Short mmCIF file of C-alpha atoms in Angstrom, two decimals:
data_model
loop_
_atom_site.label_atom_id
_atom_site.label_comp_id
_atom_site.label_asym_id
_atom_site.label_seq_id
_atom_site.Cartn_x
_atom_site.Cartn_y
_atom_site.Cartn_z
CA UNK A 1 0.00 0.00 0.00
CA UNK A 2 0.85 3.59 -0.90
CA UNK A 3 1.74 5.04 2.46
CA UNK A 4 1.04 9.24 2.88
CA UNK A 5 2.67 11.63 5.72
CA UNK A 6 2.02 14.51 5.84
CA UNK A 7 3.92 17.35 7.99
CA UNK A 8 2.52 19.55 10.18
CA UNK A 9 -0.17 17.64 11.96
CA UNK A 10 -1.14 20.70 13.34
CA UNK A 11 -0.63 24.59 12.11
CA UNK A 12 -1.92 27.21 14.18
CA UNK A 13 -1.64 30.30 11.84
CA UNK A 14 -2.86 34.20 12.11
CA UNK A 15 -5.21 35.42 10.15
CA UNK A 16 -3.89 37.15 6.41
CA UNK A 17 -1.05 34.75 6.99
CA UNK A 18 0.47 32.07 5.05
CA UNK A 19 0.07 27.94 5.57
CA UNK A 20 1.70 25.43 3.93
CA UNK A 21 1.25 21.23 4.07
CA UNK A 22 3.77 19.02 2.89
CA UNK A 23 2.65 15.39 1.71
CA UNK A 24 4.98 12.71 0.82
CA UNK A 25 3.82 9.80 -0.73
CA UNK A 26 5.81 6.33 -0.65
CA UNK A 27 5.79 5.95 -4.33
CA UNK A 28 5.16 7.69 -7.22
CA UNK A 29 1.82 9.42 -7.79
CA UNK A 30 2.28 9.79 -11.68
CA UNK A 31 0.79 7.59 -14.09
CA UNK A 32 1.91 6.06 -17.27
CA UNK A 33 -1.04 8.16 -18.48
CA UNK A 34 1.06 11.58 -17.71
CA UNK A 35 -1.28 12.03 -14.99
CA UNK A 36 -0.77 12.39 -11.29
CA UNK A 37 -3.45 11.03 -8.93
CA UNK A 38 -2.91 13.59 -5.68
CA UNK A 39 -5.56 15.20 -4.39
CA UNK A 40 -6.57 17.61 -1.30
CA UNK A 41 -9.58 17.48 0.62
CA UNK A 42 -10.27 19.36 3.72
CA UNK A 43 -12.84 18.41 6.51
CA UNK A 44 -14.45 21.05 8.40
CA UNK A 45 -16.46 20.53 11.64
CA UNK A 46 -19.82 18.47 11.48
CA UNK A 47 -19.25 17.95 7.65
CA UNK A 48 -18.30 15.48 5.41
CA UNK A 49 -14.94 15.61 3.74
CA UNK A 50 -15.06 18.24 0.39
CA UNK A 51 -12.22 18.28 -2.92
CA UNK A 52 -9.97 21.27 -2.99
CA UNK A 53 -7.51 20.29 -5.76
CA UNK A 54 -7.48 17.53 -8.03
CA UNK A 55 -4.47 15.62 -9.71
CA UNK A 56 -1.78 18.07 -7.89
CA UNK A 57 -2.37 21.59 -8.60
CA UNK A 58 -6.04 21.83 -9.89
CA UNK A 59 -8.25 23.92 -7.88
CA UNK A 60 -12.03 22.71 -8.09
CA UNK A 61 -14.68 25.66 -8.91
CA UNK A 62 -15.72 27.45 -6.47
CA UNK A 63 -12.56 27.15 -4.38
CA UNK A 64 -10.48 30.19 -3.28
CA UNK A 65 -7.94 30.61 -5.82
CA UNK A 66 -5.36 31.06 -1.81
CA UNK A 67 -4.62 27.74 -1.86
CA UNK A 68 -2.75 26.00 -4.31
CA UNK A 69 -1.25 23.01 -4.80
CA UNK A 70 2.10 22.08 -6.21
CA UNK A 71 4.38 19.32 -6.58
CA UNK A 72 5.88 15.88 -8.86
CA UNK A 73 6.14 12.16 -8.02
CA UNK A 74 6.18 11.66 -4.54
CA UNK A 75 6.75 15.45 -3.22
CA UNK A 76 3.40 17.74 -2.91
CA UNK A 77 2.10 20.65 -1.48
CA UNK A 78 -0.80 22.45 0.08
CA UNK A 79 -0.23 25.98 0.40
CA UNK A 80 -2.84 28.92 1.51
CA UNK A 81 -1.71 32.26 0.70
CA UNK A 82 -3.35 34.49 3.20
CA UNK A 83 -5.82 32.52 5.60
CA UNK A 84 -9.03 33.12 6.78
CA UNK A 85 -11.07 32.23 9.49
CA UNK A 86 -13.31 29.83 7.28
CA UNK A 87 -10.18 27.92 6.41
CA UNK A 88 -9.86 25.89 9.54
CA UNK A 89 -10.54 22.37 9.42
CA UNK A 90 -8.28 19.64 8.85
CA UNK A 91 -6.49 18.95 5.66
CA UNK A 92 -6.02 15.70 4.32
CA UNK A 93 -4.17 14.59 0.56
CA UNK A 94 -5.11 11.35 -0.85
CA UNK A 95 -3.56 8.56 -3.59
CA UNK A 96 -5.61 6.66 -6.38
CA UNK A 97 -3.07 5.86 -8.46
CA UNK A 98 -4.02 2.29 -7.30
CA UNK A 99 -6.02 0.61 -4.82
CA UNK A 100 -5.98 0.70 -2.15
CA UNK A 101 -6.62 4.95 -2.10
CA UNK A 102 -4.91 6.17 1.08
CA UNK A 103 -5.16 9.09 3.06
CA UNK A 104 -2.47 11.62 4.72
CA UNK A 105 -2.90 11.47 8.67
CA UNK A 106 -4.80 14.90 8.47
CA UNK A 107 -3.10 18.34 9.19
CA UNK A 108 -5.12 20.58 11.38
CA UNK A 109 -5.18 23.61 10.96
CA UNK A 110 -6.15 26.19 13.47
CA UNK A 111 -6.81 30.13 14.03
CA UNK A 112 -4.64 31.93 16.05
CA UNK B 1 -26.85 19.61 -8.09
CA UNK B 2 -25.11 16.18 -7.18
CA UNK B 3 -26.63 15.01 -3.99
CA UNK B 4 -25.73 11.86 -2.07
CA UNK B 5 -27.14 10.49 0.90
CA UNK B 6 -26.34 7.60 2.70
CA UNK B 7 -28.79 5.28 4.97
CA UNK B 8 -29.15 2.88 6.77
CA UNK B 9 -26.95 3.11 9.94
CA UNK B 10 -27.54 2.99 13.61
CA UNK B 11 -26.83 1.18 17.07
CA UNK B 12 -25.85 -2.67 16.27
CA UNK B 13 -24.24 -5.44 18.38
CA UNK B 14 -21.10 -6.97 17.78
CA UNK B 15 -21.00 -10.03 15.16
CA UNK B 16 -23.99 -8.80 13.51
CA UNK B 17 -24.58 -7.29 10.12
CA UNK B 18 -26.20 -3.89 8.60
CA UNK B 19 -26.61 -2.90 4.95
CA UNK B 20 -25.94 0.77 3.97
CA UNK B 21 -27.52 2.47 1.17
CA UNK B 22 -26.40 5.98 -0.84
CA UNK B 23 -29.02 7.21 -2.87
CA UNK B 24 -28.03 9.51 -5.52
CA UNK B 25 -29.18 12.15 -7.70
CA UNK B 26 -28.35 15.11 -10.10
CA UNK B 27 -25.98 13.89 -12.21
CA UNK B 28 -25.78 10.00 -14.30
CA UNK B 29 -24.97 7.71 -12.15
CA UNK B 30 -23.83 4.64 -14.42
CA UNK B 31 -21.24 7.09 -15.31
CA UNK B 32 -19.26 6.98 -12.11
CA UNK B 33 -17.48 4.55 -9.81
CA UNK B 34 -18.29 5.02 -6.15
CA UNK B 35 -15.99 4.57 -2.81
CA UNK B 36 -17.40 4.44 0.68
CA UNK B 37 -14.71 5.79 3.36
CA UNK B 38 -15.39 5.75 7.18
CA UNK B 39 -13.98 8.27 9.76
CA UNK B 40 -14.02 6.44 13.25
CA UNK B 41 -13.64 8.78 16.21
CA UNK B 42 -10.47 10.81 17.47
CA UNK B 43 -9.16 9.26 13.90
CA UNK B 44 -8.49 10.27 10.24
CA UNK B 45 -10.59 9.14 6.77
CA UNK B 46 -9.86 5.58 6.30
CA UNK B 47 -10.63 4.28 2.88
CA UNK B 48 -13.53 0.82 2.86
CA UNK B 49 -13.82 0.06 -0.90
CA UNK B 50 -14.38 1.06 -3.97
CA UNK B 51 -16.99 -0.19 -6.91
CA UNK B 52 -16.80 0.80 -10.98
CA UNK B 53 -19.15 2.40 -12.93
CA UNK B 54 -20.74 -0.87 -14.43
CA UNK B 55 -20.23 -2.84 -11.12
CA UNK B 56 -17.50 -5.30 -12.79
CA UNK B 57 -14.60 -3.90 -10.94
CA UNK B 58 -14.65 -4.03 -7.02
CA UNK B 59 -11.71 -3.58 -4.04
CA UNK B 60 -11.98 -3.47 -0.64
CA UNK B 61 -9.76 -2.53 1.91
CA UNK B 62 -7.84 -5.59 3.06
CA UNK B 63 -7.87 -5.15 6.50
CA UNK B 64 -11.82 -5.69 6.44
CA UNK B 65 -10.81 -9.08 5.64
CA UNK B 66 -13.85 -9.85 3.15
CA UNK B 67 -16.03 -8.70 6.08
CA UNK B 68 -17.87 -5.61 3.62
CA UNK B 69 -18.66 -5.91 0.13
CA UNK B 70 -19.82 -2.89 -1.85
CA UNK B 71 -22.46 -3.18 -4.76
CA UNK B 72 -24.98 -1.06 -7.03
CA UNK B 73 -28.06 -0.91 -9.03
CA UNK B 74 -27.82 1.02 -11.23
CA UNK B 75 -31.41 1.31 -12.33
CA UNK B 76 -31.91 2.38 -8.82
CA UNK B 77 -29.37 5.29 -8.68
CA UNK B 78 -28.13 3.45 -5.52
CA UNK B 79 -24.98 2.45 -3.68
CA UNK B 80 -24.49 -0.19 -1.06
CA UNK B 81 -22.21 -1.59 1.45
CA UNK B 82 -22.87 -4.72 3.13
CA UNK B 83 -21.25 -5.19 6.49
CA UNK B 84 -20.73 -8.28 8.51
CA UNK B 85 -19.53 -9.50 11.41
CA UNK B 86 -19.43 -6.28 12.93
CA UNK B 87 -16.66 -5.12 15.34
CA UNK B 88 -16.70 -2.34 18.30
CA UNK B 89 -13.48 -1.07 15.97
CA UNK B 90 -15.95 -0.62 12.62
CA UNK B 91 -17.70 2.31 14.28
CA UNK B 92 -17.76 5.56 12.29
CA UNK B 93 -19.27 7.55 10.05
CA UNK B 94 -19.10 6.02 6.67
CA UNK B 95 -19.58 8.66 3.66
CA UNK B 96 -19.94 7.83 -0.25
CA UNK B 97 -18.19 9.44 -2.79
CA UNK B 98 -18.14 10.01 -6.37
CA UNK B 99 -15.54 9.52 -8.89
CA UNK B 100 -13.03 6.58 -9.22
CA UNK B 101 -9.98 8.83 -8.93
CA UNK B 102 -10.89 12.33 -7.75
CA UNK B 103 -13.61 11.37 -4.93
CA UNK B 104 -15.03 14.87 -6.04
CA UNK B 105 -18.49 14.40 -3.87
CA UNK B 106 -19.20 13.35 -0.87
CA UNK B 107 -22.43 12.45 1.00
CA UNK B 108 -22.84 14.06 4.35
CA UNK B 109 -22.06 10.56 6.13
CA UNK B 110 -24.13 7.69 8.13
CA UNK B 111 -23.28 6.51 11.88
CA UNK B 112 -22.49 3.06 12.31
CA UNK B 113 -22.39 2.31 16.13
CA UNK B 114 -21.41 -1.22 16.92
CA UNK B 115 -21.66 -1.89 20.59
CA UNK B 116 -23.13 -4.77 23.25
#
């Protein structure tokens, strides 16, 4: 299985400032079809898990164009260019490259 | 809009077994595969399985040890997951989601409660 760790666990960040997540996967995320299968979700309280960006760096509509997502093979990040209050929650990237899909442990993030 | 909404939980004992359901709606359904991924208490998302579009291709995590097995019906617009021989350690919410690769929906989660 594809394992993910992801650093922080926790971020506890001011308000207009920057965040960033690191993920590492334990094998390549990219595809013999030139695509890589990386994606962020992020859970906020009392609701189900929602997609921020899709195969590395794609931002699904309707999502803030602060966070981005960057990154190749096995090295990706989450990064939030000024954060907001609404961004807490915990963050969480994900593998389907092949089954089984695997999650990162979840970085927190928090409001100072 | 894509809506999905899972059924079927509740309070259960140990060694028994409980169907779930995800009914869905707004978009075509026997265009998608489905997953179903649980989030047990003071713990992170924890993939359960995974079905294709036309039902042919299923996985399930192997540490359920052939315990759940995920199906559809398509002419129903519905999703299952059939769980047995329950454990206190299968407790969680367990949400559908849409999309083989990109999980790009997710319902807004059933409780499964397995206790004596």
């Amino acid at each position: 299985d594809i394992v993910m760790t992801q650093t922080p666990l926790s971020l506890s960040v001011t308000p207009g400032q920057p965040a960033s997540i690191s993920c590492k996967s334990s094998q390549t995320l990219l595809h013999s079809d030139g695509k890589t299968y990386l994606y962020w979700h992020v859970q906020k309280s009392g609701q189900p898990p929602q997609l921020l960006i899709y195969e590395v760096s794609n931002r699904l509509s309707g999502v803030a164009d602060r966070f981005s997502g960057s990154g190749s093979g096995t090295d990706f990040t989450l990064k939030v260019s000024r954060v907001e209050a609404e961004d807490v929650g915990v963050y969480y990237c994900m593998q389907s490259i092949q089954p089984p899909i695997t999650f990162g442990q979840g970085t927190r993030l928090e409001i100072k | 809009q894509v809506q999905l909404v899972e059924s079927g939980g509740g309070v259960v004992q140990p060694g028994k077994s409980l169907r779930l359901s995800c009914s869905a709606s707004g978009f075509t359904f026997n265009n998608f595969g489905f997953h179903w991924v649980r989030h047990a208490p003071g713990k992170g998302l924890e993939w359960v399985a995974v079905i294709s579009s036309d039902g042919d291709k299923k996985y399930s995590a192997d540490s359920l040890r052939g315990r759940f097995i995920i199906s559809r019906d398509n002419s129903k617009n519905t999703l299952y997951l059939q769980m047995n021989s329950l454990r206190d350690e299968d407790t969680a919410i367990y949400y559908c989601a849409k999309g083989m690769r990109n999980l790009d929906s997710w319902g807004q989660g059933i409780l499964v409660t397995v206790s004596s």
